[in-house]
Amino acid sequence: VAAADGTDVATPQGLRVGQNIKVTIHGAFLVMDACSTVIRSWGFYDPFCEIRLGSQTFATKVRRRTVNPMWRETFEFTIADPGDTTLHVVVKDYDEDDAGNSETMVQGTYDAQGLAVGQARNATVFLAHPAVSSERMCAETFQWGHLKARLEL
C-alpha cells in the first residue's frame, strides 16, 4: 500500500519479505518423566534452545544443571518467505563429554502469521519429545513442557 507521497505503508495483513522479526527466548519449563529417553539419573540437564525460521537458525547459550532454563536472549530474523512463518523450537541437552554432540529433549512450533508492524506478542510454545507426533502433542498428557517467548515486528 502506498501513501500519498508514494512511500510504502505497512499493512497489518501479515509479514512481508525483508521485514525483521525479533524473537526473545525467555525460558522453558520442562516436565520430564520416567518415559523420557533423555532423563538422567541425577535429574539435571545442560539445555540450550535452537530456534529456526525458514533457513535461519539461532541458538541460545547453554544453561548448566537445570530443567527450567532462563535465557532472556533476543534474535532477529529476516522474513524471506511470508508463507513460511512457523518458528521451530528445539531444546537440546548439551553434552561436552561427547565431542559437543547434543540430544534433542523436546521440540515445538509457533506460527507468527498475523503479527502486524509495530505489534508485539507474548507466545507460549508447547513442547513434546520428538517421538510424539504433533497430533498427539495436542493432548495435554503429551506436553512435556513449554517455552516462553516474545515476538516483535
PDB file of C-alpha atoms in Angstrom:
ATOM      1  CA  VAL A   1       0.000   0.000   0.000  1.00  0.00           C
ATOM      2  CA  ALA A   2       1.418   3.418  -0.899  1.00  0.00           C
ATOM      3  CA  ALA A   3       0.870   6.679   0.939  1.00  0.00           C
ATOM      4  CA  ALA A   4       0.027   9.927  -0.890  1.00  0.00           C
ATOM      5  CA  ASP A   5       3.741  10.738  -1.089  1.00  0.00           C
ATOM      6  CA  GLY A   6       4.470   7.360  -2.739  1.00  0.00           C
ATOM      7  CA  THR A   7       6.231   5.760   0.244  1.00  0.00           C
ATOM      8  CA  ASP A   8       5.398   2.216   1.248  1.00  0.00           C
ATOM      9  CA  VAL A   9       2.983   1.967   4.163  1.00  0.00           C
ATOM     10  CA  ALA A  10       2.966  -1.187   6.264  1.00  0.00           C
ATOM     11  CA  THR A  11      -0.305  -3.050   6.418  1.00  0.00           C
ATOM     12  CA  PRO A  12      -1.493  -5.256   9.281  1.00  0.00           C
ATOM     13  CA  GLN A  13      -2.299  -8.140   6.922  1.00  0.00           C
ATOM     14  CA  GLY A  14       0.870 -10.054   7.695  1.00  0.00           C
ATOM     15  CA  LEU A  15       4.589 -10.401   7.291  1.00  0.00           C
ATOM     16  CA  ARG A  16       6.409  -9.257   4.172  1.00  0.00           C
ATOM     17  CA  VAL A  17       9.724 -10.174   2.564  1.00  0.00           C
ATOM     18  CA  GLY A  18      12.593  -8.224   4.103  1.00  0.00           C
ATOM     19  CA  GLN A  19      10.848  -7.414   7.363  1.00  0.00           C
ATOM     20  CA  ASN A  20      12.704  -8.243  10.545  1.00  0.00           C
ATOM     21  CA  ILE A  21      11.081 -10.091  13.399  1.00  0.00           C
ATOM     22  CA  LYS A  22      12.696 -10.092  16.836  1.00  0.00           C
ATOM     23  CA  VAL A  23      12.245 -13.197  18.930  1.00  0.00           C
ATOM     24  CA  THR A  24      13.192 -13.129  22.603  1.00  0.00           C
ATOM     25  CA  ILE A  25      13.523 -16.532  24.227  1.00  0.00           C
ATOM     26  CA  HIS A  26      12.744 -16.010  27.921  1.00  0.00           C
ATOM     27  CA  GLY A  27      12.958 -19.532  29.292  1.00  0.00           C
ATOM     28  CA  ALA A  28      11.493 -23.008  29.436  1.00  0.00           C
ATOM     29  CA  PHE A  29       9.759 -25.171  31.987  1.00  0.00           C
ATOM     30  CA  LEU A  30      10.474 -28.813  31.248  1.00  0.00           C
ATOM     31  CA  VAL A  31       8.415 -31.632  32.717  1.00  0.00           C
ATOM     32  CA  MET A  32      10.456 -34.770  32.224  1.00  0.00           C
ATOM     33  CA  ASP A  33       9.145 -38.095  33.444  1.00  0.00           C
ATOM     34  CA  ALA A  34      10.168 -41.733  33.573  1.00  0.00           C
ATOM     35  CA  CYS A  35       9.168 -42.205  29.923  1.00  0.00           C
ATOM     36  CA  SER A  36      11.783 -39.713  28.742  1.00  0.00           C
ATOM     37  CA  THR A  37      14.662 -41.168  26.773  1.00  0.00           C
ATOM     38  CA  VAL A  38      16.941 -38.345  27.876  1.00  0.00           C
ATOM     39  CA  ILE A  39      16.268 -38.436  31.619  1.00  0.00           C
ATOM     40  CA  ARG A  40      19.422 -38.610  33.679  1.00  0.00           C
ATOM     41  CA  SER A  41      19.627 -40.381  36.989  1.00  0.00           C
ATOM     42  CA  TRP A  42      20.641 -37.159  38.760  1.00  0.00           C
ATOM     43  CA  GLY A  43      17.814 -35.227  37.088  1.00  0.00           C
ATOM     44  CA  PHE A  44      19.714 -32.276  35.624  1.00  0.00           C
ATOM     45  CA  TYR A  45      20.447 -31.192  32.087  1.00  0.00           C
ATOM     46  CA  ASP A  46      22.579 -28.624  30.312  1.00  0.00           C
ATOM     47  CA  PRO A  47      19.875 -27.235  27.993  1.00  0.00           C
ATOM     48  CA  PHE A  48      20.097 -24.753  25.176  1.00  0.00           C
ATOM     49  CA  CYS A  49      17.478 -23.715  22.634  1.00  0.00           C
ATOM     50  CA  GLU A  50      17.709 -23.668  18.845  1.00  0.00           C
ATOM     51  CA  ILE A  51      15.130 -21.571  17.034  1.00  0.00           C
ATOM     52  CA  ARG A  52      14.601 -21.631  13.276  1.00  0.00           C
ATOM     53  CA  LEU A  53      12.535 -19.557  10.872  1.00  0.00           C
ATOM     54  CA  GLY A  54      12.916 -20.602   7.239  1.00  0.00           C
ATOM     55  CA  SER A  55      16.619 -21.196   6.606  1.00  0.00           C
ATOM     56  CA  GLN A  56      17.821 -19.025   9.525  1.00  0.00           C
ATOM     57  CA  THR A  57      18.790 -20.700  12.801  1.00  0.00           C
ATOM     58  CA  PHE A  58      19.992 -19.242  16.090  1.00  0.00           C
ATOM     59  CA  ALA A  59      20.937 -20.876  19.396  1.00  0.00           C
ATOM     60  CA  THR A  60      20.891 -19.655  22.972  1.00  0.00           C
ATOM     61  CA  LYS A  61      23.704 -20.153  25.435  1.00  0.00           C
ATOM     62  CA  VAL A  62      23.888 -23.397  27.396  1.00  0.00           C
ATOM     63  CA  ARG A  63      22.425 -23.245  30.901  1.00  0.00           C
ATOM     64  CA  ARG A  64      24.097 -25.698  33.253  1.00  0.00           C
ATOM     65  CA  ARG A  65      22.381 -28.239  35.532  1.00  0.00           C
ATOM     66  CA  THR A  66      18.741 -27.202  35.250  1.00  0.00           C
ATOM     67  CA  VAL A  67      15.377 -28.353  33.943  1.00  0.00           C
ATOM     68  CA  ASN A  68      13.977 -24.809  33.974  1.00  0.00           C
ATOM     69  CA  PRO A  69      16.472 -22.751  31.955  1.00  0.00           C
ATOM     70  CA  MET A  70      16.195 -18.971  31.721  1.00  0.00           C
ATOM     71  CA  TRP A  71      17.840 -17.420  28.669  1.00  0.00           C
ATOM     72  CA  ARG A  72      16.382 -13.941  28.014  1.00  0.00           C
ATOM     73  CA  GLU A  73      18.172 -13.800  24.656  1.00  0.00           C
ATOM     74  CA  THR A  74      16.909 -11.930  21.581  1.00  0.00           C
ATOM     75  CA  PHE A  75      17.449 -12.952  17.953  1.00  0.00           C
ATOM     76  CA  GLU A  76      16.465 -11.115  14.781  1.00  0.00           C
ATOM     77  CA  PHE A  77      15.158 -12.998  11.757  1.00  0.00           C
ATOM     78  CA  THR A  78      14.575 -11.531   8.293  1.00  0.00           C
ATOM     79  CA  ILE A  79      11.424 -12.724   6.550  1.00  0.00           C
ATOM     80  CA  ALA A  80      12.407 -14.433   3.288  1.00  0.00           C
ATOM     81  CA  ASP A  81       9.044 -16.077   2.558  1.00  0.00           C
ATOM     82  CA  PRO A  82       5.835 -14.609   4.046  1.00  0.00           C
ATOM     83  CA  GLY A  83       4.228 -18.035   3.609  1.00  0.00           C
ATOM     84  CA  ASP A  84       6.787 -19.657   5.929  1.00  0.00           C
ATOM     85  CA  THR A  85       6.139 -18.017   9.301  1.00  0.00           C
ATOM     86  CA  THR A  86       6.490 -21.047  11.548  1.00  0.00           C
ATOM     87  CA  LEU A  87       9.100 -20.805  14.285  1.00  0.00           C
ATOM     88  CA  HIS A  88      10.652 -24.193  15.023  1.00  0.00           C
ATOM     89  CA  VAL A  89      11.937 -24.514  18.576  1.00  0.00           C
ATOM     90  CA  VAL A  90      14.176 -27.338  19.786  1.00  0.00           C
ATOM     91  CA  VAL A  91      15.537 -27.641  23.321  1.00  0.00           C
ATOM     92  CA  LYS A  92      18.658 -29.797  23.397  1.00  0.00           C
ATOM     93  CA  ASP A  93      20.858 -31.199  26.143  1.00  0.00           C
ATOM     94  CA  TYR A  94      24.479 -30.169  25.564  1.00  0.00           C
ATOM     95  CA  ASP A  95      26.978 -32.994  26.076  1.00  0.00           C
ATOM     96  CA  GLU A  96      30.558 -31.732  26.255  1.00  0.00           C
ATOM     97  CA  ASP A  97      31.833 -35.257  27.003  1.00  0.00           C
ATOM     98  CA  ASP A  98      30.587 -36.488  23.621  1.00  0.00           C
ATOM     99  CA  ALA A  99      32.501 -34.073  21.375  1.00  0.00           C
ATOM    100  CA  GLY A 100      29.797 -31.428  21.773  1.00  0.00           C
ATOM    101  CA  ASN A 101      27.012 -33.650  20.437  1.00  0.00           C
ATOM    102  CA  SER A 102      23.612 -32.709  21.765  1.00  0.00           C
ATOM    103  CA  GLU A 103      20.476 -34.754  22.186  1.00  0.00           C
ATOM    104  CA  THR A 104      17.046 -33.296  21.424  1.00  0.00           C
ATOM    105  CA  MET A 105      14.997 -33.184  24.599  1.00  0.00           C
ATOM    106  CA  VAL A 106      11.779 -31.524  23.420  1.00  0.00           C
ATOM    107  CA  GLN A 107      10.546 -29.514  20.453  1.00  0.00           C
ATOM    108  CA  GLY A 108       7.586 -27.446  19.304  1.00  0.00           C
ATOM    109  CA  THR A 109       6.395 -24.881  16.772  1.00  0.00           C
ATOM    110  CA  TYR A 110       4.720 -21.479  16.814  1.00  0.00           C
ATOM    111  CA  ASP A 111       3.145 -19.653  13.853  1.00  0.00           C
ATOM    112  CA  ALA A 112       3.988 -15.934  13.733  1.00  0.00           C
ATOM    113  CA  GLN A 113       1.449 -15.260  10.946  1.00  0.00           C
ATOM    114  CA  GLY A 114      -0.775 -12.295  11.678  1.00  0.00           C
ATOM    115  CA  LEU A 115       1.866 -10.304  13.535  1.00  0.00           C
ATOM    116  CA  ALA A 116       1.483  -6.681  12.395  1.00  0.00           C
ATOM    117  CA  VAL A 117       4.098  -3.935  12.116  1.00  0.00           C
ATOM    118  CA  GLY A 118       4.639  -2.306  15.497  1.00  0.00           C
ATOM    119  CA  GLN A 119       2.987  -5.222  17.287  1.00  0.00           C
ATOM    120  CA  ALA A 120       4.496  -7.388  19.995  1.00  0.00           C
ATOM    121  CA  ARG A 121       3.106 -10.735  21.077  1.00  0.00           C
ATOM    122  CA  ASN A 122       3.892 -12.976  24.032  1.00  0.00           C
ATOM    123  CA  ALA A 123       3.987 -16.598  22.967  1.00  0.00           C
ATOM    124  CA  THR A 124       3.855 -19.946  24.696  1.00  0.00           C
ATOM    125  CA  VAL A 125       5.350 -22.802  22.696  1.00  0.00           C
ATOM    126  CA  PHE A 126       4.185 -26.212  23.904  1.00  0.00           C
ATOM    127  CA  LEU A 127       6.964 -28.771  23.813  1.00  0.00           C
ATOM    128  CA  ALA A 128       6.958 -32.545  23.387  1.00  0.00           C
ATOM    129  CA  HIS A 129       9.519 -35.284  22.894  1.00  0.00           C
ATOM    130  CA  PRO A 130      10.449 -35.689  19.196  1.00  0.00           C
ATOM    131  CA  ALA A 131       8.917 -39.186  19.139  1.00  0.00           C
ATOM    132  CA  VAL A 132       5.476 -37.722  19.903  1.00  0.00           C
ATOM    133  CA  SER A 133       3.509 -36.724  16.801  1.00  0.00           C
ATOM    134  CA  SER A 134       2.036 -33.224  16.576  1.00  0.00           C
ATOM    135  CA  GLU A 135      -1.479 -34.704  16.707  1.00  0.00           C
ATOM    136  CA  ARG A 136      -0.731 -36.467  19.976  1.00  0.00           C
ATOM    137  CA  MET A 137       1.023 -33.397  21.376  1.00  0.00           C
ATOM    138  CA  CYS A 138      -2.280 -31.533  21.373  1.00  0.00           C
ATOM    139  CA  ALA A 139      -3.410 -33.780  24.198  1.00  0.00           C
ATOM    140  CA  GLU A 140      -2.254 -32.250  27.478  1.00  0.00           C
ATOM    141  CA  THR A 141      -0.787 -35.530  28.709  1.00  0.00           C
ATOM    142  CA  PHE A 142       1.865 -35.425  25.989  1.00  0.00           C
ATOM    143  CA  GLN A 143       3.094 -31.887  26.629  1.00  0.00           C
ATOM    144  CA  TRP A 144       6.462 -32.186  28.317  1.00  0.00           C
ATOM    145  CA  GLY A 145       6.914 -28.528  28.970  1.00  0.00           C
ATOM    146  CA  HIS A 146       6.587 -25.104  27.479  1.00  0.00           C
ATOM    147  CA  LEU A 147       8.777 -22.239  26.376  1.00  0.00           C
ATOM    148  CA  LYS A 148       8.018 -18.540  26.847  1.00  0.00           C
ATOM    149  CA  ALA A 149       8.958 -16.129  24.076  1.00  0.00           C
ATOM    150  CA  ARG A 150       8.145 -12.626  22.849  1.00  0.00           C
ATOM    151  CA  LEU A 151       7.814 -11.723  19.160  1.00  0.00           C
ATOM    152  CA  GLU A 152       8.135  -8.161  17.859  1.00  0.00           C
ATOM    153  CA  LEU A 153       7.780  -6.811  14.330  1.00  0.00           C
TER     154      LEU A 153
END
